[in-house]
Short mmCIF file of C-alpha atoms and ligand atoms in Angstrom, two decimals:
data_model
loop_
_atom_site.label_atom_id
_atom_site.label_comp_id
_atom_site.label_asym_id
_atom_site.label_seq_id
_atom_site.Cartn_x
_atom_site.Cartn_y
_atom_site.Cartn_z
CA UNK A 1 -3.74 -13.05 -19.13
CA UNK A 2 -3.69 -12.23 -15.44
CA UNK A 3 -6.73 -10.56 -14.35
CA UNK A 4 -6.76 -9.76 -10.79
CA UNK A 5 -10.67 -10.15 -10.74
CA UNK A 6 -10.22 -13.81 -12.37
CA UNK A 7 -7.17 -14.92 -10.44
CA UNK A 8 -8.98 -13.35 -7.23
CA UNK A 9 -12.23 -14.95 -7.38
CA UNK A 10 -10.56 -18.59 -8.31
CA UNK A 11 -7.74 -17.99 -5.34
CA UNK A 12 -10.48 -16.92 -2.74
CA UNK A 13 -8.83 -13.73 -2.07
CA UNK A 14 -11.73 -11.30 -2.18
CA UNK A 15 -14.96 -10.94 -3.76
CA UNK A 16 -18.18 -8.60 -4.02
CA UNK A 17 -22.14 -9.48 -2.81
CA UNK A 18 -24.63 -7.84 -4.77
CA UNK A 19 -26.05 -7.39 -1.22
CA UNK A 20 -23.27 -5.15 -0.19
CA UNK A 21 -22.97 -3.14 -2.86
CA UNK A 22 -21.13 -2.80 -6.53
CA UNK A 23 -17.25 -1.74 -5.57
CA UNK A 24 -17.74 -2.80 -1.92
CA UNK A 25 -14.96 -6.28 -2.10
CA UNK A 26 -15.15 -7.56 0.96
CA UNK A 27 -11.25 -9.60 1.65
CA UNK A 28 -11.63 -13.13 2.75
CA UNK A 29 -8.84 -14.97 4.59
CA UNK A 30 -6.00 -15.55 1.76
CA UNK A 31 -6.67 -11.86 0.77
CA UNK A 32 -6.62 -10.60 4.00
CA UNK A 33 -3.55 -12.03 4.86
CA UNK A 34 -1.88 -10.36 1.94
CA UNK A 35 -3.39 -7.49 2.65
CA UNK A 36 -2.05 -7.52 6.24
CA UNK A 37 1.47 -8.16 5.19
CA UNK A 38 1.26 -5.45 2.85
CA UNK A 39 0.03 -3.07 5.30
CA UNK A 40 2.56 -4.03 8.05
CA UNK A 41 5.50 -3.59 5.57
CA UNK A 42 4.65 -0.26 5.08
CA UNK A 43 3.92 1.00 8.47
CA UNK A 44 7.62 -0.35 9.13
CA UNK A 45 9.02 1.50 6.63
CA UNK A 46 7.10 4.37 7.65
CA UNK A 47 8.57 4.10 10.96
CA UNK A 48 12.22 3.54 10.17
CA UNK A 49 12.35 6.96 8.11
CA UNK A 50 10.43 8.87 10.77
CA UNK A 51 6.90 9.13 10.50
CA UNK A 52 4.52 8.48 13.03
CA UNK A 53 1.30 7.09 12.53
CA UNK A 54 -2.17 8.52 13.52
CA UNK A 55 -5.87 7.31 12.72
CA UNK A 56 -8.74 9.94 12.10
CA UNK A 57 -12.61 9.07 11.41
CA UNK A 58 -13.95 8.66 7.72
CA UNK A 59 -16.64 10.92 8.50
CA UNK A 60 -16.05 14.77 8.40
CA UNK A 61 -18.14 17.85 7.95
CA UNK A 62 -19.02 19.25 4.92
CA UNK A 63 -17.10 22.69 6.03
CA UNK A 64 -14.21 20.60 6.22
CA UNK A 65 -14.10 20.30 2.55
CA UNK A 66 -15.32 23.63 1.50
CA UNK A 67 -12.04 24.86 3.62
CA UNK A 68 -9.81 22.05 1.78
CA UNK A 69 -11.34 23.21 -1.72
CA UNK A 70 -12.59 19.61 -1.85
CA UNK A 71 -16.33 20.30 -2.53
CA UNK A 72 -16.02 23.20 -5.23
CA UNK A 73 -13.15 21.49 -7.06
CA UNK A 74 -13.54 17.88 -6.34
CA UNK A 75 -17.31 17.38 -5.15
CA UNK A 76 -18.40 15.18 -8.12
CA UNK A 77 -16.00 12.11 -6.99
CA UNK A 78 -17.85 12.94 -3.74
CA UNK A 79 -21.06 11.05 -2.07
CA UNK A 80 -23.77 13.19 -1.08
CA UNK A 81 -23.84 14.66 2.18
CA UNK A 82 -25.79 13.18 4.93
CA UNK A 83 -27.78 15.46 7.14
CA UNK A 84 -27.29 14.23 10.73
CA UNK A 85 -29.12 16.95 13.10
CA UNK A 86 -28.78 19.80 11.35
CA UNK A 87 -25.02 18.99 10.33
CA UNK A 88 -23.66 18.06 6.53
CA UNK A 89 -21.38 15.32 7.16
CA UNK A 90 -19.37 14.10 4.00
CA UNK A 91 -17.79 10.83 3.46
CA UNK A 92 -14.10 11.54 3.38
CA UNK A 93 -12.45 12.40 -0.40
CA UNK A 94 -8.77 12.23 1.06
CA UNK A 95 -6.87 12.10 4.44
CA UNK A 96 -5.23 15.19 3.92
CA UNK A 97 -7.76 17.86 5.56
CA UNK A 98 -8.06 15.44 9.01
CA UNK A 99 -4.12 15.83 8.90
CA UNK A 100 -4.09 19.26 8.61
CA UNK A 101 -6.37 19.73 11.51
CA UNK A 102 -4.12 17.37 13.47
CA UNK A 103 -1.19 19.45 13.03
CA UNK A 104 -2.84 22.37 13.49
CA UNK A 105 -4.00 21.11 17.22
CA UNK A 106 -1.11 23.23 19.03
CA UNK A 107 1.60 25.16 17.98
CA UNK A 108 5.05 24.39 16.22
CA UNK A 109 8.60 25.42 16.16
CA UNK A 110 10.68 24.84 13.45
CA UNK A 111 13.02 22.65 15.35
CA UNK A 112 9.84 20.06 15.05
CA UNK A 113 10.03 20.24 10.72
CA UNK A 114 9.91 18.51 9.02
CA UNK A 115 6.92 16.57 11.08
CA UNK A 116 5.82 13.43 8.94
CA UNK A 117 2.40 11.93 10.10
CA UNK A 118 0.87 8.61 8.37
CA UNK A 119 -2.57 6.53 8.35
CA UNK A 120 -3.69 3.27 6.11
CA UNK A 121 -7.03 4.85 6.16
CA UNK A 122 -10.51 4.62 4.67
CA UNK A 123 -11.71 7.06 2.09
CA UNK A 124 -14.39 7.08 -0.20
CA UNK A 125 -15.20 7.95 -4.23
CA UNK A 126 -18.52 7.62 -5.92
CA UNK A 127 -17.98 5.80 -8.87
CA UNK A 128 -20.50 5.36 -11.46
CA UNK A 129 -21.69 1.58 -10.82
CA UNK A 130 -21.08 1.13 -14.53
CA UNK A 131 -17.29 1.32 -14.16
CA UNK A 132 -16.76 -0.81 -10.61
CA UNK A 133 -14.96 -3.66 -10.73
CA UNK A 134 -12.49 -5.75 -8.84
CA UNK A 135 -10.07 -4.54 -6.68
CA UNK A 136 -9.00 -1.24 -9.13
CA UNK A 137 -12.87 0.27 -9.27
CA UNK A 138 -13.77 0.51 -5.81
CA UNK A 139 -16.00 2.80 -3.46
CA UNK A 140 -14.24 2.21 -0.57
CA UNK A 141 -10.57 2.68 -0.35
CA UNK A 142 -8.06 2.34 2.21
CA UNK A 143 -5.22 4.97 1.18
CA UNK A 144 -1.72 4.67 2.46
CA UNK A 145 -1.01 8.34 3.28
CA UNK A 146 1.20 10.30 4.40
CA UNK A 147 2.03 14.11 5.08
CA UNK A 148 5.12 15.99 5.57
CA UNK A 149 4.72 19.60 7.61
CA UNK A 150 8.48 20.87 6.69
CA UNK A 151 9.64 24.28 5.70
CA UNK A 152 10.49 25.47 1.92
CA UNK A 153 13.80 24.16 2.53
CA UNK A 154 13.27 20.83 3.51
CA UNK A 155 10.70 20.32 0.64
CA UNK A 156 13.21 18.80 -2.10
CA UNK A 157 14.91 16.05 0.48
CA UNK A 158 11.56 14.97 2.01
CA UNK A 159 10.27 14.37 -1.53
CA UNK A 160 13.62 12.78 -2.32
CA UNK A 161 13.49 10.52 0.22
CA UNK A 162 9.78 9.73 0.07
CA UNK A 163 11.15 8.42 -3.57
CA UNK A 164 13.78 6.16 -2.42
CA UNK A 165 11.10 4.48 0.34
CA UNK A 166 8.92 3.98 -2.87
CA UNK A 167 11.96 2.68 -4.79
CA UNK A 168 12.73 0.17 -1.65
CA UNK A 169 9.14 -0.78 -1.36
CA UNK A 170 9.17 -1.82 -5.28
CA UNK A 171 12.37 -4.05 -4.94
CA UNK A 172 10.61 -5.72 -2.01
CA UNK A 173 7.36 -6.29 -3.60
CA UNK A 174 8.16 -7.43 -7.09
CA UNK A 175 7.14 -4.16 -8.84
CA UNK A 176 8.46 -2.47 -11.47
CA UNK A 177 7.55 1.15 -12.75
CA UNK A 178 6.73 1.38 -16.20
CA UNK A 179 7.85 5.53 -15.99
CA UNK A 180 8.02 8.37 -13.32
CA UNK A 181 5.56 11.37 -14.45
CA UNK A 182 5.73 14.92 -13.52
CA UNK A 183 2.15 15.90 -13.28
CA UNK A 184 1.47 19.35 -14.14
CA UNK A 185 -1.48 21.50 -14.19
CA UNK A 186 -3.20 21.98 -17.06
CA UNK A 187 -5.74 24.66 -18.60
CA UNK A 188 -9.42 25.21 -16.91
CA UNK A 189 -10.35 26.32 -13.91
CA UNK A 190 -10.10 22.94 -11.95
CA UNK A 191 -6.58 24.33 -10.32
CA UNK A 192 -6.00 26.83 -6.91
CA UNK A 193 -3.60 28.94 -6.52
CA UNK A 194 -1.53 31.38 -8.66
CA UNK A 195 1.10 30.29 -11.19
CA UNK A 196 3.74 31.13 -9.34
CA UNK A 197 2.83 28.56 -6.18
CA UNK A 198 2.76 26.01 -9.04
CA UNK A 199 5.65 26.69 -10.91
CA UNK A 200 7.87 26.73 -7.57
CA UNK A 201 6.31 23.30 -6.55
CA UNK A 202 7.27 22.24 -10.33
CA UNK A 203 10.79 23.16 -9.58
CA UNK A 204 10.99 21.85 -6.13
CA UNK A 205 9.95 18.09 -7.52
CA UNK A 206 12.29 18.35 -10.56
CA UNK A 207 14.98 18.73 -8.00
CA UNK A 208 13.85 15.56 -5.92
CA UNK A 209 13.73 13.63 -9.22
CA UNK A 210 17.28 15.13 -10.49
CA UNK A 211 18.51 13.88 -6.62
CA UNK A 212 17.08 10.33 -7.20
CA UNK A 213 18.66 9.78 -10.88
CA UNK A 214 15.47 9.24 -11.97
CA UNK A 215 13.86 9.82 -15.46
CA UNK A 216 10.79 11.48 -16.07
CA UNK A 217 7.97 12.58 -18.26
CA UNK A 218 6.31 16.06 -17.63
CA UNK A 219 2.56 15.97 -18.75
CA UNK A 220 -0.12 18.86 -18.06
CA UNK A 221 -3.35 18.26 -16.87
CA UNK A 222 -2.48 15.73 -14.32
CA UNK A 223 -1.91 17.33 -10.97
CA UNK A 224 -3.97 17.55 -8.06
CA UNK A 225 -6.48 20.40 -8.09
CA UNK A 226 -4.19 21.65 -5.33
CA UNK A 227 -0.27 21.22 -6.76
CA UNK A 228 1.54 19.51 -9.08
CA UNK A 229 2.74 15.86 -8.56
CA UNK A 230 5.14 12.92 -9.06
CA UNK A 231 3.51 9.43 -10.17
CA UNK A 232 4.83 6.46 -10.07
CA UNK A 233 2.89 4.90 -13.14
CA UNK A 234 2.87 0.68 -13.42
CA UNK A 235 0.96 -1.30 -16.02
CA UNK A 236 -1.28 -4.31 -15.89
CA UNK A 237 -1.11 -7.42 -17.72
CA UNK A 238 -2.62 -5.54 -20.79
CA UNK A 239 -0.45 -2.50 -21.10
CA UNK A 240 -2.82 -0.05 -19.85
CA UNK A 241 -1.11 2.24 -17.30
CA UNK A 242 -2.15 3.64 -13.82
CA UNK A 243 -0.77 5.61 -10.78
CA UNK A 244 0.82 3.31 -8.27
CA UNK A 245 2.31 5.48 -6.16
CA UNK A 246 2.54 9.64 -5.45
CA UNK A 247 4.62 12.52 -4.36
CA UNK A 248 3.04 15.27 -3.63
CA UNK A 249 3.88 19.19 -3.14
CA UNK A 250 1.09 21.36 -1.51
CA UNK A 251 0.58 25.20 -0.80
CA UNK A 252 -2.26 25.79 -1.08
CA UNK A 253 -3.95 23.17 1.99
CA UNK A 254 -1.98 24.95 4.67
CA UNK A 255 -2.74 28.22 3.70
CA UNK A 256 -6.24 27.54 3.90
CA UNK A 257 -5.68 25.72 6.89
CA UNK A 258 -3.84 28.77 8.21
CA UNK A 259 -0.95 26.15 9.30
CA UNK A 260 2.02 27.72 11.10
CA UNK A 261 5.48 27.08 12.67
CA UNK A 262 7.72 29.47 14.62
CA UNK A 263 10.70 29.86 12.79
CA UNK A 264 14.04 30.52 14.11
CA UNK A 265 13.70 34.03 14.08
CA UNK A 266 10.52 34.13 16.25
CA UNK A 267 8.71 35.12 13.42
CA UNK A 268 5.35 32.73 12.58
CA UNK A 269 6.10 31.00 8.82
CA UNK A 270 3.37 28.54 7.01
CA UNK A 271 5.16 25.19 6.55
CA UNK A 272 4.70 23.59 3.17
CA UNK A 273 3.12 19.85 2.99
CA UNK A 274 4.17 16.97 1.23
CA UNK A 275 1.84 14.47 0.27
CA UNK A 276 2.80 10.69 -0.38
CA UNK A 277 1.75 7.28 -0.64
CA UNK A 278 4.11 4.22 -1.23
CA UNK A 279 2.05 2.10 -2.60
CA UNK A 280 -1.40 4.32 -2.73
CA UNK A 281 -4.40 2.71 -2.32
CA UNK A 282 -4.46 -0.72 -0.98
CA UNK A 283 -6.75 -2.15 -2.90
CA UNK A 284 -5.12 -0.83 -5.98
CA UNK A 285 -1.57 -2.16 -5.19
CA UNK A 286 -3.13 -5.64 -4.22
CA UNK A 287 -5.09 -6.04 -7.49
CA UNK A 288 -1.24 -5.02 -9.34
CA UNK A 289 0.89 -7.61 -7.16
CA UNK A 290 -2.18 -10.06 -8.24
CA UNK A 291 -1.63 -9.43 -11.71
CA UNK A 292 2.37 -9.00 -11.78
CA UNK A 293 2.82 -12.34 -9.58
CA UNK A 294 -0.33 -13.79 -11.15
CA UNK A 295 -0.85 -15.36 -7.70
CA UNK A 296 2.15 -16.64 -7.18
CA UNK A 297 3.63 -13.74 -4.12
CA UNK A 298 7.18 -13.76 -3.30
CA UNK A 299 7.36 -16.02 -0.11
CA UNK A 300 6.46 -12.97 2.91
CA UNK A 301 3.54 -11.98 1.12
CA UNK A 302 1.93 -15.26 0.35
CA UNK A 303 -1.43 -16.29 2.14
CA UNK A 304 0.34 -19.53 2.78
CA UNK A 305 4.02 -20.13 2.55
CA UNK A 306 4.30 -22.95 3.17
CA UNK A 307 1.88 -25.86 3.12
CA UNK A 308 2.49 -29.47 4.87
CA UNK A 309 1.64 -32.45 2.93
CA UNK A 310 1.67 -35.60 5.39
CA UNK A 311 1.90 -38.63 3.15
CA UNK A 312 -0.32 -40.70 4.85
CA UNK A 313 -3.14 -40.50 8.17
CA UNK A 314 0.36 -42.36 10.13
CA UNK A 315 2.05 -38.55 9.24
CA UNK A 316 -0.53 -36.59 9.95
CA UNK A 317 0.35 -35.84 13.86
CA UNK A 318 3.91 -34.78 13.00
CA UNK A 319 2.45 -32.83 9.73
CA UNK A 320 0.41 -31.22 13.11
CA UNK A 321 3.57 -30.78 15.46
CA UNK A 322 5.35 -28.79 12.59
CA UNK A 323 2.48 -27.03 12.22
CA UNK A 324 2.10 -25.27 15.01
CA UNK A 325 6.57 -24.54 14.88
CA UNK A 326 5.62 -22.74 12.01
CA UNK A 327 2.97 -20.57 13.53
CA UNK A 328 5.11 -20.03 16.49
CA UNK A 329 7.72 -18.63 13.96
CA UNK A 330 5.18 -16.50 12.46
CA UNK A 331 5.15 -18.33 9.23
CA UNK A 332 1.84 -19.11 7.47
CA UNK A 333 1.23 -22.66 6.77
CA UNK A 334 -1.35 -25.22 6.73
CA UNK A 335 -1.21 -28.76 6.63
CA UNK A 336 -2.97 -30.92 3.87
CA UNK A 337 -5.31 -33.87 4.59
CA UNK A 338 -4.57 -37.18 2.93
CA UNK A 339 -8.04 -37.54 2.97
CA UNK A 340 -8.18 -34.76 0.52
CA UNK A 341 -6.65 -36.24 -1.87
CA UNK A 342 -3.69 -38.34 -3.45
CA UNK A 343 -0.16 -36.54 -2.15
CA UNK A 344 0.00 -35.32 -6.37
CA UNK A 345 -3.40 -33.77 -6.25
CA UNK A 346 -2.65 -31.74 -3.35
CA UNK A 347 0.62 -30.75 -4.35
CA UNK A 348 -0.95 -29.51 -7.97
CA UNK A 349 -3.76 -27.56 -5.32
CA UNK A 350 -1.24 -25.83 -3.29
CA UNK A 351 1.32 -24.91 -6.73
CA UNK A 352 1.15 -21.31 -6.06
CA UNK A 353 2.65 -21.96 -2.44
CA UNK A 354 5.99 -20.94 -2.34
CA UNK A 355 7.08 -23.99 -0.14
CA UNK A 356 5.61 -27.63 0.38
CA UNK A 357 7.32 -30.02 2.82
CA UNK A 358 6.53 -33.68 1.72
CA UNK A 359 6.67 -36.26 4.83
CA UNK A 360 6.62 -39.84 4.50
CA UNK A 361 7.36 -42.79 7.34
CA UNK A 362 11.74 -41.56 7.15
CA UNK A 363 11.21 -38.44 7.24
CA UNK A 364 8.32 -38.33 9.98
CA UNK A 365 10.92 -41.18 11.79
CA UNK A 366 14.27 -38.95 11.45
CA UNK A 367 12.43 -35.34 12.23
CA UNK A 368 12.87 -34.49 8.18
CA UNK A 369 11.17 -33.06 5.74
CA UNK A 370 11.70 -33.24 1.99
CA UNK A 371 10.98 -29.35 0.67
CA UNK A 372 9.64 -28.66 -3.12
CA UNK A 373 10.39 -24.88 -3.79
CA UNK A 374 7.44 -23.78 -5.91
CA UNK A 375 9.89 -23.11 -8.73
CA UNK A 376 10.39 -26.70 -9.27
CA UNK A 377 14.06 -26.95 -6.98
CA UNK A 378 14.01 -29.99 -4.74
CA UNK A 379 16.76 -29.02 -2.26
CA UNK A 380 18.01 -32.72 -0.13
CA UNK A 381 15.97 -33.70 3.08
CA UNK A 382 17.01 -31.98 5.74
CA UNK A 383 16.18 -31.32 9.20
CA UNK A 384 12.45 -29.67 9.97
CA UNK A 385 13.96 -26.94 12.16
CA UNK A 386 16.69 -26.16 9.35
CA UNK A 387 13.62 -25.70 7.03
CA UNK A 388 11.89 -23.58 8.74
CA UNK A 389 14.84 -21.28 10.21
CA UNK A 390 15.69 -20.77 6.43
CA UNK A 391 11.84 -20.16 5.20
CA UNK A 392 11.89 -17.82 8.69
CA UNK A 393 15.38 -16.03 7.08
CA UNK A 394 14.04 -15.66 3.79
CA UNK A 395 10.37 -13.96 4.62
CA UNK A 396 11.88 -12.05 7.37
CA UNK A 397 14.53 -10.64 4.76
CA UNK A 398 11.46 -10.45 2.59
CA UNK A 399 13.53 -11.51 -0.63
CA UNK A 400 11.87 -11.77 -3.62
CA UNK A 401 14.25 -14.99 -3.91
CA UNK A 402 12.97 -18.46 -2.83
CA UNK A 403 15.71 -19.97 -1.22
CA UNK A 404 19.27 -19.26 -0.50
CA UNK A 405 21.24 -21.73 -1.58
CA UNK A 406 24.26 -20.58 0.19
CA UNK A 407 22.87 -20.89 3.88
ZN1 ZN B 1 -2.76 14.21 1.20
#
C-alpha cells in the first residue's frame, strides 16, 4: 500500500525532528523539488487566467479575526494568541481576511471586477499532537489561495472557470477525483449569515457545476462557517476520502469587511468573493501525488528526471558534460558514480526516475546515449542532444506520458 509517510521517509522527500515539533515536516531536497514544481505550475496557471499574485505576513491581530468571524466560530483550530506589547497577535487560520484588507486598500470601480488576487502562503491549525502525521496532519500549512472580488453577476463564471483550472491542473498532475460535493450548511450555530445569503450562494454554485457538466453530491454540514462550498474530494491508497481542492462563495467576509466597488451607476455596491484553491494545501496535494504515483511522478514533477549512468570511471567526464546540458535546459538530473556501484545496482537505485541514459565506450565515442524509459521501453541510441530536446518537450508539455514516440 502506498503510504506517503513510508514512501516519503524511504525516498528522502521530507521528514519530521522531534526537535522541531510533531506536524512541523521539514522538505529535504527531492521533496523540495517537487514541491517547487508544484508550486510554479500553479502560479502559471494562476497567471494565464488572470490573477495576480500577492504575499501577506502569517502573523495578524487578534481583531483581525474577531472581524472575519474567525475567533468566535473557528478559534479552537486556532493557536493561542501571543501578547506582543500590549497587542494579541494570532497565527493566521486562513488567507482570506489579509486579502480582504488588501482589496480594501483604495477604492474600486466595477470596470476592475472581477479582481482575482492569489498567494501559496503559510497558515497555521493546532492539531491535537495525537492526530499529526506525515504530510496530511500538519501545523503548518502552505495554502494555495485565491480570491475573486466580482459582482453577483460574475459569481457563477468565476466559479466555473476556477473549476475548469482545477480540472486542467488534475489532467496535468495525474489526479483523479473520486466525486465533486456541494457542501452545505448544516444545523447548529457554527454558520453566519441568514438563510437566504446561503441559499443564493447554493444556487449560484449549482449553476457553475451545471456549466462544467459536472456531477455532484449535495451534503449538509460541510460548508465553511461563512458559505457553502464545492469540494473536489480524492481518495488515498485506502479508500478513505478528503478535500483536494475548493470553490468557494462568500457574503458574509466582505460585508464585515465593509468591501465596496462603484458600480456603473455611481452608486457604491459590496462585491461578492470567491474563494479557491487548485490543489489546496501543499502539503496535502504532495502527500496525494505520493500516494497516487507511489513515487514514481510523471516526468516534470520528478526530483530527478533523468539520471546519468556512466559505465565506467573512462565515461564519467562525458556522463559530466551532459550533465551540466541538462541543467542548462532546466532538466533535473544527476549523474551516477561507478564507484557506487555495478551499472545494475544503480539502475535498480534510480527505478523511480523517469529516464536513465546508459553510456558505454560507443556511445561516449559517437556523442550517444542509450535511454531506458522507467516503464521498461528501450527506445534505439540516439544522439545526446535528441534525448534531451525530447525529455525538454515532454516536461515542458508536462505530459503525464513518458515519451513520444512519434517525435
Ligand atoms: Zn479564502
Amino acid at each position: 500500500m502506498n503510504d506517503h509517510r513510508k514512501i516519503g521517509r524511504e525516498l528522502s522527500l521530507f521528514d519530521t525532528d522531534p526537535l522541531i515539533g510533531a506536524g512541523l515536516p521539514y522538505w529535504l531536497p527531492d521533496g523540495a523539488a517537487v514541491r517547487h514544481t508544484l508550486e510554479e505550475y500553479i502560479r502559471e496557471a494562476e497567471r494565464r487566467a488572470g490573477y495576480r499574485h500577492v504575499y501577506s505576513p502569517v502573523l495578524g491581530k487578534r481583531e483581525l479575526y474577531e472581524v472575519s468571524g474567525h475567533w468566535s466560530h473557528y478559534s479552537d483550530d486556532m493557536f493561542p494568541p501571543m501578547d506582543v506589547g500590549g497587542e494579541q497577535l494570532v497565527l493566521r487560520p486562513s488567507l482570506c481576511p489579509h486579502h480582504a484588507l488588501m482589496y480594501r486598500r483604495r477604492a474600486h470601480s466595477y470596470r476592475e471586477l472581477p479582481l482575482r488576487i492569489a498567494e501559496i502562503g503559510g497558515m497555521h491549525r493546532s492539531e491535537l499532537s495525537g492526530v499529526l502525521g506525515g504530510l496530511t496532519r500538519v501545523r503548518a500549512i502552505q495554502l494555495n489561495d485565491a480570491h475573486i472580488f466580482c459582482t453577483l453577476d460574475q459569481v457563477a463564471e468565476e466559479a466555473r472557470a476556477a473549476l475548469a483550472m482545477i480540472g486542467r491542473a488534475y489532467e496535468a498532475l495525474g489526479v483523479v477525483p473520486v466525486r465533486h460535493r456541494l457542501s452545505l450548511a448544516g444545523s447548529g450555530g457554527k454558520y453566519v449569515g441568514s438563510p437566504e445569503m446561503w441559499s443564493r450562494a447554493a444556487a449560484l454554485l449549482t449553476e457553475a457545476l451545471d456549466a462544467a457538466g459536472l456531477d455532484y453530491e449535495a451534503v449538509e454540514g460541510e460548508a465553511a462557517f461563512y458559505g457553502p462550498k464545492i469540494d473536489v474530494q480524492v481518495a488515498d491508497a485506502a479508500g478513505r476520502e478528503s478535500t483536494l481542492s475548493t470553490v468557494q462563495v462568500d457574503f458574509h467576509q466582505p460585508e464585515q469587511f465593509g468591501l465596496e466597488y462603484v458600480g456603473a451607476d455611481g452608486a457604491k455596491h459590496r462585491p461578492v468573493m470567491v474563494h479557491r484553491s487548485i490543489v489546496g494545501s501543499v502539503e496535502r496535494a504532495v502527500a496525494h501525488l505520493i500516494e497516487q504515483h507511489g513515487g514514481a511522478f510523471p516526468a516534470w514533477l520528478a526530483p530527478v528526471q533523468l539520471v546519468l549512468q556512466p559505465l565506467t570511471e573512462a565515461e564519467v567526464p562525458y556522463a559530466q558534460a551532459l550533465l551540466d546540458q541538462c541543467l542548462d535546459q532546466g532538466l533535473r538530473a544527476e549523474v551516477a558514480h561507478p564507484a557506487d556501484g555495478t551499472l545494475g545496482a544503480r539502475i535498480r537505485a534510480a527505478r523511480l526516475a523517469p529516464y536513465q541514459a546508459v553510456i558505454g565506450p560507443r556511445e561516449s565515442a559517437a556523442g550517444a546515449v542509450a535511454l531506458r524509459l522507467r516503464d521498461g521501453r528501450r527506445p534505439e541510441p540516439m544522439p545526446a542532444a535528441e534525448v534531451l530536446a525530447r525529455i525538454a518537450s515532454v516536461v515542458g508539455a508536462r505530459s503525464t506520458e513518458l515519451w513520444d514516440e512519434q517525435a
